[in-house]
Amino acid sequence: MFAYNLHHVAIAVHDLDAALESHRLQYGIEASHREVVSSQGVEEAMLSIGGSSVQLLTPLSADSPVGRFLEKRGEGLHHIAYAVSDLEASLAHLAATGVRLIDTEPRIGGGGHRIAFVHPSSFGGTLIELVEVVR
Ligand code: CO
């Protein structure tokens, strides 16, 4: 069992400020972290809730993965992220079970975490992110 926690659920939005304000007013949840992740073409905010987080994502340009997602599918669930303790071992396990990986090597994501994405065709049309977190 290498995925041991739900790290975050990510929702793509057009307007990050408006989405943060909605979450604050509607659910009383404030962003605990906000960051531009240039390598992924997004600005993201993390909202801690329980032992996990909601991540709100907005594209830096229309010509980026999240920009294209919004164009094609509109706002909504973008990916779910599982916490893992050994990213290389997790990727090797997935590859060995025939799972299609977007990232065969870890890369650096928001918060400086080592992350990798698993192709949505591998499970229920849902993009899955693995985030390496020291337990
Ligand atoms: Co994410």
mmCIF file of N, CA and C and ligand atoms in Angstrom:
data_model
loop_
_atom_site.group_PDB
_atom_site.id
_atom_site.type_symbol
_atom_site.label_atom_id
_atom_site.label_comp_id
_atom_site.label_asym_id
_atom_site.label_seq_id
_atom_site.Cartn_x
_atom_site.Cartn_y
_atom_site.Cartn_z
ATOM 1 N N MET A 1 0.863 -1.202 0.000
ATOM 2 C CA MET A 1 0.000 0.000 0.000
ATOM 3 C C MET A 1 0.886 1.233 0.000
ATOM 4 N N PHE A 2 1.143 1.791 -1.172
ATOM 5 C CA PHE A 2 2.067 2.939 -1.181
ATOM 6 C C PHE A 2 1.360 4.281 -1.129
ATOM 7 N N ALA A 3 0.083 4.346 -1.548
ATOM 8 C CA ALA A 3 -0.639 5.616 -1.422
ATOM 9 C C ALA A 3 -1.350 5.572 -0.074
ATOM 10 N N TYR A 4 -0.906 6.370 0.872
ATOM 11 C CA TYR A 4 -1.375 6.218 2.251
ATOM 12 C C TYR A 4 -2.285 7.332 2.722
ATOM 13 N N ASN A 5 -2.478 8.354 1.892
ATOM 14 C CA ASN A 5 -3.368 9.430 2.317
ATOM 15 C C ASN A 5 -3.851 10.163 1.076
ATOM 16 N N LEU A 6 -4.980 10.857 1.243
ATOM 17 C CA LEU A 6 -5.429 11.759 0.188
ATOM 18 C C LEU A 6 -4.721 13.083 0.410
ATOM 19 N N HIS A 7 -3.841 13.454 -0.507
ATOM 20 C CA HIS A 7 -3.059 14.683 -0.304
ATOM 21 C C HIS A 7 -3.886 15.917 -0.646
ATOM 22 N N HIS A 8 -4.498 15.921 -1.828
ATOM 23 C CA HIS A 8 -5.411 17.010 -2.164
ATOM 24 C C HIS A 8 -6.325 16.624 -3.318
ATOM 25 N N VAL A 9 -7.389 17.396 -3.443
ATOM 26 C CA VAL A 9 -8.298 17.303 -4.578
ATOM 27 C C VAL A 9 -8.198 18.644 -5.281
ATOM 28 N N ALA A 10 -7.948 18.634 -6.601
ATOM 29 C CA ALA A 10 -7.705 19.886 -7.319
ATOM 30 C C ALA A 10 -8.878 20.237 -8.221
ATOM 31 N N ILE A 11 -9.273 21.490 -8.160
ATOM 32 C CA ILE A 11 -10.378 22.014 -8.962
ATOM 33 C C ILE A 11 -9.832 23.143 -9.829
ATOM 34 N N ALA A 12 -10.095 23.076 -11.125
ATOM 35 C CA ALA A 12 -9.647 24.130 -12.051
ATOM 36 C C ALA A 12 -10.690 25.237 -12.078
ATOM 37 N N VAL A 13 -10.214 26.480 -11.962
ATOM 38 C CA VAL A 13 -11.121 27.632 -11.960
ATOM 39 C C VAL A 13 -10.581 28.713 -12.897
ATOM 40 N N HIS A 14 -11.493 29.577 -13.354
ATOM 41 C CA HIS A 14 -11.074 30.691 -14.209
ATOM 42 C C HIS A 14 -10.455 31.822 -13.397
ATOM 43 N N ASP A 15 -11.011 32.063 -12.203
ATOM 44 C CA ASP A 15 -10.629 33.238 -11.423
ATOM 45 C C ASP A 15 -10.286 32.791 -10.003
ATOM 46 N N LEU A 16 -8.992 32.740 -9.707
ATOM 47 C CA LEU A 16 -8.548 32.215 -8.414
ATOM 48 C C LEU A 16 -9.029 33.084 -7.257
ATOM 49 N N ASP A 17 -8.948 34.395 -7.405
ATOM 50 C CA ASP A 17 -9.394 35.277 -6.312
ATOM 51 C C ASP A 17 -10.873 35.063 -6.005
ATOM 52 N N ALA A 18 -11.686 34.975 -7.060
ATOM 53 C CA ALA A 18 -13.124 34.777 -6.861
ATOM 54 C C ALA A 18 -13.396 33.415 -6.217
ATOM 55 N N ALA A 19 -12.647 32.402 -6.641
ATOM 56 C CA ALA A 19 -12.850 31.056 -6.094
ATOM 57 C C ALA A 19 -12.454 31.016 -4.616
ATOM 58 N N LEU A 20 -11.374 31.714 -4.272
ATOM 59 C CA LEU A 20 -10.944 31.757 -2.866
ATOM 60 C C LEU A 20 -11.975 32.484 -2.012
ATOM 61 N N GLU A 21 -12.497 33.553 -2.555
ATOM 62 C CA GLU A 21 -13.511 34.309 -1.814
ATOM 63 C C GLU A 21 -14.775 33.463 -1.621
ATOM 64 N N SER A 22 -15.169 32.721 -2.656
ATOM 65 C CA SER A 22 -16.332 31.835 -2.533
ATOM 66 C C SER A 22 -16.113 30.796 -1.442
ATOM 67 N N HIS A 23 -14.936 30.191 -1.433
ATOM 68 C CA HIS A 23 -14.667 29.168 -0.421
ATOM 69 C C HIS A 23 -14.672 29.759 0.979
ATOM 70 N N ARG A 24 -14.152 30.988 1.090
ATOM 71 C CA ARG A 24 -14.117 31.638 2.402
ATOM 72 C C ARG A 24 -15.544 31.923 2.890
ATOM 73 N N LEU A 25 -16.365 32.472 1.995
ATOM 74 C CA LEU A 25 -17.729 32.833 2.378
ATOM 75 C C LEU A 25 -18.612 31.608 2.574
ATOM 76 N N GLN A 26 -18.470 30.636 1.679
ATOM 77 C CA GLN A 26 -19.403 29.509 1.696
ATOM 78 C C GLN A 26 -19.029 28.449 2.725
ATOM 79 N N TYR A 27 -17.719 28.226 2.896
ATOM 80 C CA TYR A 27 -17.297 27.120 3.767
ATOM 81 C C TYR A 27 -16.408 27.554 4.926
ATOM 82 N N GLY A 28 -16.038 28.820 4.951
ATOM 83 C CA GLY A 28 -15.177 29.286 6.038
ATOM 84 C C GLY A 28 -13.762 28.752 5.949
ATOM 85 N N ILE A 29 -13.337 28.403 4.740
ATOM 86 C CA ILE A 29 -11.977 27.861 4.549
ATOM 87 C C ILE A 29 -11.102 28.918 3.873
ATOM 88 N N GLU A 30 -9.943 29.164 4.471
ATOM 89 C CA GLU A 30 -8.990 30.147 3.934
ATOM 90 C C GLU A 30 -7.817 29.408 3.290
ATOM 91 N N ALA A 31 -7.185 30.051 2.325
ATOM 92 C CA ALA A 31 -5.995 29.463 1.704
ATOM 93 C C ALA A 31 -4.853 29.432 2.722
ATOM 94 N N SER A 32 -4.170 28.290 2.777
ATOM 95 C CA SER A 32 -3.017 28.182 3.673
ATOM 96 C C SER A 32 -1.731 28.453 2.902
ATOM 97 N N HIS A 33 -1.830 28.452 1.574
ATOM 98 C CA HIS A 33 -0.635 28.571 0.746
ATOM 99 C C HIS A 33 -1.079 28.985 -0.646
ATOM 100 N N ARG A 34 -0.340 29.889 -1.265
ATOM 101 C CA ARG A 34 -0.664 30.306 -2.630
ATOM 102 C C ARG A 34 0.640 30.501 -3.368
ATOM 103 N N GLU A 35 0.695 30.029 -4.608
ATOM 104 C CA GLU A 35 1.986 30.006 -5.295
ATOM 105 C C GLU A 35 1.803 29.930 -6.811
ATOM 106 N N VAL A 36 2.683 30.611 -7.539
ATOM 107 C CA VAL A 36 2.757 30.443 -8.992
ATOM 108 C C VAL A 36 3.734 29.305 -9.260
ATOM 109 N N VAL A 37 3.275 28.293 -9.997
ATOM 110 C CA VAL A 37 4.151 27.180 -10.367
ATOM 111 C C VAL A 37 4.356 27.282 -11.875
ATOM 112 N N SER A 38 5.395 28.034 -12.262
ATOM 113 C CA SER A 38 5.626 28.339 -13.678
ATOM 114 C C SER A 38 5.808 27.084 -14.514
ATOM 115 N N SER A 39 6.492 26.093 -13.951
ATOM 116 C CA SER A 39 6.772 24.874 -14.711
ATOM 117 C C SER A 39 5.485 24.163 -15.119
ATOM 118 N N GLN A 40 4.397 24.389 -14.375
ATOM 119 C CA GLN A 40 3.126 23.755 -14.728
ATOM 120 C C GLN A 40 2.146 24.745 -15.337
ATOM 121 N N GLY A 41 2.573 26.012 -15.458
ATOM 122 C CA GLY A 41 1.708 27.016 -16.072
ATOM 123 C C GLY A 41 0.481 27.347 -15.247
ATOM 124 N N VAL A 42 0.602 27.264 -13.921
ATOM 125 C CA VAL A 42 -0.556 27.525 -13.063
ATOM 126 C C VAL A 42 -0.216 28.419 -11.883
ATOM 127 N N GLU A 43 -1.268 29.043 -11.361
ATOM 128 C CA GLU A 43 -1.194 29.586 -10.019
ATOM 129 C C GLU A 43 -2.118 28.712 -9.190
ATOM 130 N N GLU A 44 -1.664 28.324 -8.020
ATOM 131 C CA GLU A 44 -2.463 27.419 -7.211
ATOM 132 C C GLU A 44 -2.580 27.922 -5.782
ATOM 133 N N ALA A 45 -3.677 27.553 -5.151
ATOM 134 C CA ALA A 45 -3.881 27.858 -3.737
ATOM 135 C C ALA A 45 -4.285 26.573 -3.045
ATOM 136 N N MET A 46 -3.739 26.356 -1.857
ATOM 137 C CA MET A 46 -4.080 25.176 -1.070
ATOM 138 C C MET A 46 -4.945 25.609 0.105
ATOM 139 N N LEU A 47 -6.043 24.883 0.284
ATOM 140 C CA LEU A 47 -6.953 25.159 1.384
ATOM 141 C C LEU A 47 -6.988 23.910 2.255
ATOM 142 N N SER A 48 -6.432 24.005 3.437
ATOM 143 C CA SER A 48 -6.368 22.837 4.317
ATOM 144 C C SER A 48 -7.728 22.558 4.912
ATOM 145 N N ILE A 49 -8.103 21.277 4.841
ATOM 146 C CA ILE A 49 -9.349 20.869 5.489
ATOM 147 C C ILE A 49 -9.159 19.444 6.002
ATOM 148 N N GLY A 50 -9.343 19.266 7.293
ATOM 149 C CA GLY A 50 -9.046 17.979 7.898
ATOM 150 C C GLY A 50 -7.573 17.681 7.709
ATOM 151 N N GLY A 51 -7.253 16.443 7.364
ATOM 152 C CA GLY A 51 -5.853 16.088 7.148
ATOM 153 C C GLY A 51 -5.445 16.229 5.703
ATOM 154 N N SER A 52 -6.315 16.842 4.887
ATOM 155 C CA SER A 52 -6.057 16.923 3.455
ATOM 156 C C SER A 52 -6.259 18.368 2.999
ATOM 157 N N SER A 53 -6.273 18.567 1.683
ATOM 158 C CA SER A 53 -6.441 19.926 1.162
ATOM 159 C C SER A 53 -7.276 19.912 -0.100
ATOM 160 N N VAL A 54 -7.881 21.058 -0.361
ATOM 161 C CA VAL A 54 -8.455 21.340 -1.670
ATOM 162 C C VAL A 54 -7.468 22.268 -2.347
ATOM 163 N N GLN A 55 -7.154 21.984 -3.602
ATOM 164 C CA GLN A 55 -6.225 22.819 -4.369
ATOM 165 C C GLN A 55 -7.038 23.498 -5.466
ATOM 166 N N LEU A 56 -6.967 24.816 -5.509
ATOM 167 C CA LEU A 56 -7.619 25.550 -6.588
ATOM 168 C C LEU A 56 -6.539 25.962 -7.580
ATOM 169 N N LEU A 57 -6.799 25.679 -8.850
ATOM 170 C CA LEU A 57 -5.810 25.888 -9.906
ATOM 171 C C LEU A 57 -6.355 26.838 -10.947
ATOM 172 N N THR A 58 -5.541 27.799 -11.352
ATOM 173 C CA THR A 58 -5.946 28.626 -12.483
ATOM 174 C C THR A 58 -4.750 28.732 -13.433
ATOM 175 N N PRO A 59 -5.000 28.708 -14.747
ATOM 176 C CA PRO A 59 -3.889 28.713 -15.695
ATOM 177 C C PRO A 59 -3.232 30.094 -15.801
ATOM 178 N N LEU A 60 -1.937 30.107 -16.071
ATOM 179 C CA LEU A 60 -1.226 31.365 -16.320
ATOM 180 C C LEU A 60 -1.459 31.837 -17.754
ATOM 181 N N SER A 61 -1.816 30.897 -18.641
ATOM 182 C CA SER A 61 -2.135 31.258 -20.025
ATOM 183 C C SER A 61 -3.109 30.224 -20.577
ATOM 184 N N ALA A 62 -3.827 30.616 -21.638
ATOM 185 C CA ALA A 62 -4.786 29.694 -22.253
ATOM 186 C C ALA A 62 -4.071 28.492 -22.864
ATOM 187 N N ASP A 63 -2.820 28.739 -23.283
ATOM 188 C CA ASP A 63 -2.033 27.687 -23.932
ATOM 189 C C ASP A 63 -1.190 26.939 -22.897
ATOM 190 N N SER A 64 -1.866 26.297 -21.959
ATOM 191 C CA SER A 64 -1.203 25.496 -20.921
ATOM 192 C C SER A 64 -2.133 24.328 -20.649
ATOM 193 N N PRO A 65 -1.647 23.295 -19.996
ATOM 194 C CA PRO A 65 -2.528 22.137 -19.760
ATOM 195 C C PRO A 65 -3.839 22.507 -19.053
ATOM 196 N N VAL A 66 -3.758 23.328 -18.017
ATOM 197 C CA VAL A 66 -4.987 23.680 -17.298
ATOM 198 C C VAL A 66 -5.835 24.660 -18.117
ATOM 199 N N GLY A 67 -5.170 25.529 -18.903
ATOM 200 C CA GLY A 67 -5.904 26.423 -19.799
ATOM 201 C C GLY A 67 -6.700 25.633 -20.830
ATOM 202 N N ARG A 68 -6.070 24.596 -21.378
ATOM 203 C CA ARG A 68 -6.767 23.764 -22.373
ATOM 204 C C ARG A 68 -7.889 22.952 -21.724
ATOM 205 N N PHE A 69 -7.643 22.506 -20.490
ATOM 206 C CA PHE A 69 -8.673 21.770 -19.751
ATOM 207 C C PHE A 69 -9.909 22.646 -19.575
ATOM 208 N N LEU A 70 -9.715 23.901 -19.150
ATOM 209 C CA LEU A 70 -10.844 24.813 -18.929
ATOM 210 C C LEU A 70 -11.588 25.089 -20.225
ATOM 211 N N GLU A 71 -10.830 25.264 -21.289
ATOM 212 C CA GLU A 71 -11.422 25.518 -22.610
ATOM 213 C C GLU A 71 -12.321 24.356 -23.041
ATOM 214 N N LYS A 72 -11.818 23.146 -22.799
ATOM 215 C CA LYS A 72 -12.510 21.952 -23.272
ATOM 216 C C LYS A 72 -13.637 21.514 -22.338
ATOM 217 N N ARG A 73 -13.386 21.557 -21.041
ATOM 218 C CA ARG A 73 -14.332 20.954 -20.083
ATOM 219 C C ARG A 73 -14.945 21.933 -19.105
ATOM 220 N N GLY A 74 -14.438 23.159 -19.078
ATOM 221 C CA GLY A 74 -14.970 24.130 -18.113
ATOM 222 C C GLY A 74 -14.407 23.886 -16.722
ATOM 223 N N GLU A 75 -14.874 24.673 -15.783
ATOM 224 C CA GLU A 75 -14.385 24.551 -14.415
ATOM 225 C C GLU A 75 -14.809 23.214 -13.825
ATOM 226 N N GLY A 76 -14.006 22.704 -12.922
ATOM 227 C CA GLY A 76 -14.395 21.472 -12.242
ATOM 228 C C GLY A 76 -13.207 20.666 -11.775
ATOM 229 N N LEU A 77 -13.513 19.433 -11.358
ATOM 230 C CA LEU A 77 -12.476 18.545 -10.824
ATOM 231 C C LEU A 77 -11.373 18.330 -11.859
ATOM 232 N N HIS A 78 -10.147 18.604 -11.487
ATOM 233 C CA HIS A 78 -9.022 18.451 -12.405
ATOM 234 C C HIS A 78 -8.196 17.201 -12.104
ATOM 235 N N HIS A 79 -7.865 16.994 -10.852
ATOM 236 C CA HIS A 79 -7.145 15.768 -10.478
ATOM 237 C C HIS A 79 -7.289 15.497 -8.988
ATOM 238 N N ILE A 80 -6.947 14.270 -8.607
ATOM 239 C CA ILE A 80 -6.824 13.965 -7.190
ATOM 240 C C ILE A 80 -5.385 13.545 -6.946
ATOM 241 N N ALA A 81 -4.893 13.839 -5.763
ATOM 242 C CA ALA A 81 -3.483 13.567 -5.455
ATOM 243 C C ALA A 81 -3.366 12.682 -4.233
ATOM 244 N N TYR A 82 -2.597 11.595 -4.403
ATOM 245 C CA TYR A 82 -2.329 10.677 -3.308
ATOM 246 C C TYR A 82 -0.948 10.961 -2.745
ATOM 247 N N ALA A 83 -0.850 10.868 -1.438
ATOM 248 C CA ALA A 83 0.455 10.987 -0.782
ATOM 249 C C ALA A 83 1.147 9.632 -0.841
ATOM 250 N N VAL A 84 2.422 9.654 -1.215
ATOM 251 C CA VAL A 84 3.240 8.437 -1.218
ATOM 252 C C VAL A 84 4.546 8.748 -0.484
ATOM 253 N N SER A 85 5.191 7.702 0.025
ATOM 254 C CA SER A 85 6.417 7.967 0.782
ATOM 255 C C SER A 85 7.670 7.736 -0.058
ATOM 256 N N ASP A 86 7.539 7.002 -1.175
ATOM 257 C CA ASP A 86 8.702 6.740 -2.026
ATOM 258 C C ASP A 86 8.217 6.833 -3.480
ATOM 259 N N LEU A 87 8.433 7.987 -4.090
ATOM 260 C CA LEU A 87 7.864 8.231 -5.418
ATOM 261 C C LEU A 87 8.440 7.310 -6.486
ATOM 262 N N GLU A 88 9.765 7.103 -6.472
ATOM 263 C CA GLU A 88 10.356 6.206 -7.484
ATOM 264 C C GLU A 88 9.770 4.794 -7.379
ATOM 265 N N ALA A 89 9.637 4.307 -6.157
ATOM 266 C CA ALA A 89 9.097 2.955 -5.962
ATOM 267 C C ALA A 89 7.639 2.899 -6.434
ATOM 268 N N SER A 90 6.895 3.960 -6.168
ATOM 269 C CA SER A 90 5.487 4.005 -6.588
ATOM 270 C C SER A 90 5.382 3.990 -8.109
ATOM 271 N N LEU A 91 6.242 4.789 -8.771
ATOM 272 C CA LEU A 91 6.217 4.839 -10.245
ATOM 273 C C LEU A 91 6.630 3.493 -10.833
ATOM 274 N N ALA A 92 7.619 2.867 -10.225
ATOM 275 C CA ALA A 92 8.068 1.557 -10.713
ATOM 276 C C ALA A 92 6.944 0.534 -10.565
ATOM 277 N N HIS A 93 6.237 0.581 -9.441
ATOM 278 C CA HIS A 93 5.121 -0.341 -9.210
ATOM 279 C C HIS A 93 4.028 -0.124 -10.250
ATOM 280 N N LEU A 94 3.679 1.145 -10.495
ATOM 281 C CA LEU A 94 2.621 1.440 -11.465
ATOM 282 C C LEU A 94 3.032 0.987 -12.861
ATOM 283 N N ALA A 95 4.272 1.284 -13.245
ATOM 284 C CA ALA A 95 4.758 0.872 -14.574
ATOM 285 C C ALA A 95 4.697 -0.646 -14.713
ATOM 286 N N ALA A 96 5.068 -1.331 -13.632
ATOM 287 C CA ALA A 96 5.074 -2.800 -13.662
ATOM 288 C C ALA A 96 3.669 -3.368 -13.782
ATOM 289 N N THR A 97 2.665 -2.621 -13.337
ATOM 290 C CA THR A 97 1.285 -3.097 -13.443
ATOM 291 C C THR A 97 0.607 -2.597 -14.719
ATOM 292 N N GLY A 98 1.405 -1.985 -15.614
ATOM 293 C CA GLY A 98 0.887 -1.606 -16.930
ATOM 294 C C GLY A 98 0.184 -0.263 -16.969
ATOM 295 N N VAL A 99 0.354 0.523 -15.918
ATOM 296 C CA VAL A 99 -0.298 1.829 -15.864
ATOM 297 C C VAL A 99 0.460 2.820 -16.748
ATOM 298 N N ARG A 100 -0.310 3.641 -17.466
ATOM 299 C CA ARG A 100 0.301 4.652 -18.331
ATOM 300 C C ARG A 100 0.644 5.892 -17.496
ATOM 301 N N LEU A 101 1.922 6.230 -17.506
ATOM 302 C CA LEU A 101 2.395 7.366 -16.713
ATOM 303 C C LEU A 101 2.586 8.583 -17.598
ATOM 304 N N ILE A 102 2.221 9.753 -17.097
ATOM 305 C CA ILE A 102 2.581 11.001 -17.779
ATOM 306 C C ILE A 102 4.034 11.327 -17.443
ATOM 307 N N ASP A 103 4.374 11.172 -16.179
ATOM 308 C CA ASP A 103 5.751 11.418 -15.712
ATOM 309 C C ASP A 103 6.393 10.103 -15.297
ATOM 310 N N THR A 104 7.414 9.700 -16.020
ATOM 311 C CA THR A 104 8.117 8.490 -15.607
ATOM 312 C C THR A 104 9.195 8.823 -14.575
ATOM 313 N N GLU A 105 9.518 10.117 -14.499
ATOM 314 C CA GLU A 105 10.496 10.588 -13.508
ATOM 315 C C GLU A 105 9.805 11.640 -12.639
ATOM 316 N N PRO A 106 10.174 11.710 -11.359
ATOM 317 C CA PRO A 106 9.601 12.753 -10.500
ATOM 318 C C PRO A 106 9.955 14.147 -11.012
ATOM 319 N N ARG A 107 9.058 15.101 -10.788
ATOM 320 C CA ARG A 107 9.378 16.496 -11.026
ATOM 321 C C ARG A 107 8.967 17.303 -9.793
ATOM 322 N N ILE A 108 9.332 18.579 -9.790
ATOM 323 C CA ILE A 108 9.056 19.395 -8.615
ATOM 324 C C ILE A 108 7.749 20.154 -8.826
ATOM 325 N N GLY A 109 6.836 20.001 -7.888
ATOM 326 C CA GLY A 109 5.544 20.682 -7.968
ATOM 327 C C GLY A 109 5.422 21.761 -6.913
ATOM 328 N N GLY A 110 4.195 22.190 -6.673
ATOM 329 C CA GLY A 110 3.932 23.221 -5.677
ATOM 330 C C GLY A 110 4.434 22.802 -4.304
ATOM 331 N N GLY A 111 4.849 23.799 -3.540
ATOM 332 C CA GLY A 111 5.341 23.519 -2.192
ATOM 333 C C GLY A 111 6.686 22.833 -2.181
ATOM 334 N N GLY A 112 7.316 22.707 -3.389
ATOM 335 C CA GLY A 112 8.621 22.054 -3.482
ATOM 336 C C GLY A 112 8.544 20.536 -3.389
ATOM 337 N N HIS A 113 7.321 19.989 -3.408
ATOM 338 C CA HIS A 113 7.178 18.529 -3.322
ATOM 339 C C HIS A 113 7.628 17.861 -4.614
ATOM 340 N N ARG A 114 8.141 16.659 -4.493
ATOM 341 C CA ARG A 114 8.387 15.820 -5.675
ATOM 342 C C ARG A 114 7.061 15.170 -6.045
ATOM 343 N N ILE A 115 6.684 15.316 -7.326
ATOM 344 C CA ILE A 115 5.381 14.828 -7.784
ATOM 345 C C ILE A 115 5.532 14.067 -9.099
ATOM 346 N N ALA A 116 4.490 13.364 -9.479
ATOM 347 C CA ALA A 116 4.388 12.757 -10.813
ATOM 348 C C ALA A 116 2.910 12.560 -11.123
ATOM 349 N N PHE A 117 2.572 12.674 -12.409
ATOM 350 C CA PHE A 117 1.181 12.484 -12.826
ATOM 351 C C PHE A 117 1.007 11.149 -13.538
ATOM 352 N N VAL A 118 -0.164 10.544 -13.290
ATOM 353 C CA VAL A 118 -0.560 9.281 -13.907
ATOM 354 C C VAL A 118 -1.663 9.603 -14.911
ATOM 355 N N HIS A 119 -1.583 9.032 -16.098
ATOM 356 C CA HIS A 119 -2.515 9.375 -17.177
ATOM 357 C C HIS A 119 -3.967 9.038 -16.810
ATOM 358 N N PRO A 120 -4.909 9.929 -17.146
ATOM 359 C CA PRO A 120 -6.319 9.673 -16.804
ATOM 360 C C PRO A 120 -6.889 8.402 -17.426
ATOM 361 N N SER A 121 -6.304 7.969 -18.530
ATOM 362 C CA SER A 121 -6.822 6.740 -19.162
ATOM 363 C C SER A 121 -6.564 5.518 -18.290
ATOM 364 N N SER A 122 -5.717 5.665 -17.295
ATOM 365 C CA SER A 122 -5.381 4.512 -16.461
ATOM 366 C C SER A 122 -6.386 4.240 -15.370
ATOM 367 N N PHE A 123 -7.210 5.234 -15.054
ATOM 368 C CA PHE A 123 -8.238 4.967 -14.058
ATOM 369 C C PHE A 123 -9.394 5.948 -14.145
ATOM 370 N N GLY A 124 -10.504 5.481 -14.672
ATOM 371 C CA GLY A 124 -11.756 6.234 -14.602
ATOM 372 C C GLY A 124 -11.736 7.607 -15.223
ATOM 373 N N GLY A 125 -10.801 7.847 -16.139
ATOM 374 C CA GLY A 125 -10.750 9.164 -16.773
ATOM 375 C C GLY A 125 -10.289 10.259 -15.834
ATOM 376 N N THR A 126 -9.729 9.865 -14.699
ATOM 377 C CA THR A 126 -9.316 10.850 -13.695
ATOM 378 C C THR A 126 -7.801 10.954 -13.630
ATOM 379 N N LEU A 127 -7.328 12.189 -13.780
ATOM 380 C CA LEU A 127 -5.900 12.451 -13.645
ATOM 381 C C LEU A 127 -5.510 12.261 -12.181
ATOM 382 N N ILE A 128 -4.468 11.482 -11.957
ATOM 383 C CA ILE A 128 -4.003 11.228 -10.587
ATOM 384 C C ILE A 128 -2.572 11.748 -10.452
ATOM 385 N N GLU A 129 -2.351 12.447 -9.368
ATOM 386 C CA GLU A 129 -1.026 12.971 -9.049
ATOM 387 C C GLU A 129 -0.508 12.221 -7.826
ATOM 388 N N LEU A 130 0.757 11.884 -7.857
ATOM 389 C CA LEU A 130 1.406 11.320 -6.673
ATOM 390 C C LEU A 130 2.282 12.409 -6.074
ATOM 391 N N VAL A 131 2.189 12.603 -4.795
ATOM 392 C CA VAL A 131 2.996 13.612 -4.094
ATOM 393 C C VAL A 131 3.831 12.896 -3.047
ATOM 394 N N GLU A 132 5.146 13.090 -3.109
ATOM 395 C CA GLU A 132 6.001 12.432 -2.120
ATOM 396 C C GLU A 132 6.045 13.262 -0.838
ATOM 397 N N VAL A 133 5.639 12.627 0.238
ATOM 398 C CA VAL A 133 5.616 13.287 1.536
ATOM 399 C C VAL A 133 6.300 12.355 2.521
ATOM 400 N N VAL A 134 7.195 12.922 3.309
ATOM 401 C CA VAL A 134 7.857 12.101 4.334
ATOM 402 C C VAL A 134 6.844 11.809 5.421
ATOM 403 N N ARG A 135 6.655 10.551 5.726
ATOM 404 C CA ARG A 135 5.637 10.164 6.729
ATOM 405 C C ARG A 135 6.098 10.498 8.131
HETATM 406 CO CO CO B 1 -2.141 18.881 -7.522
#
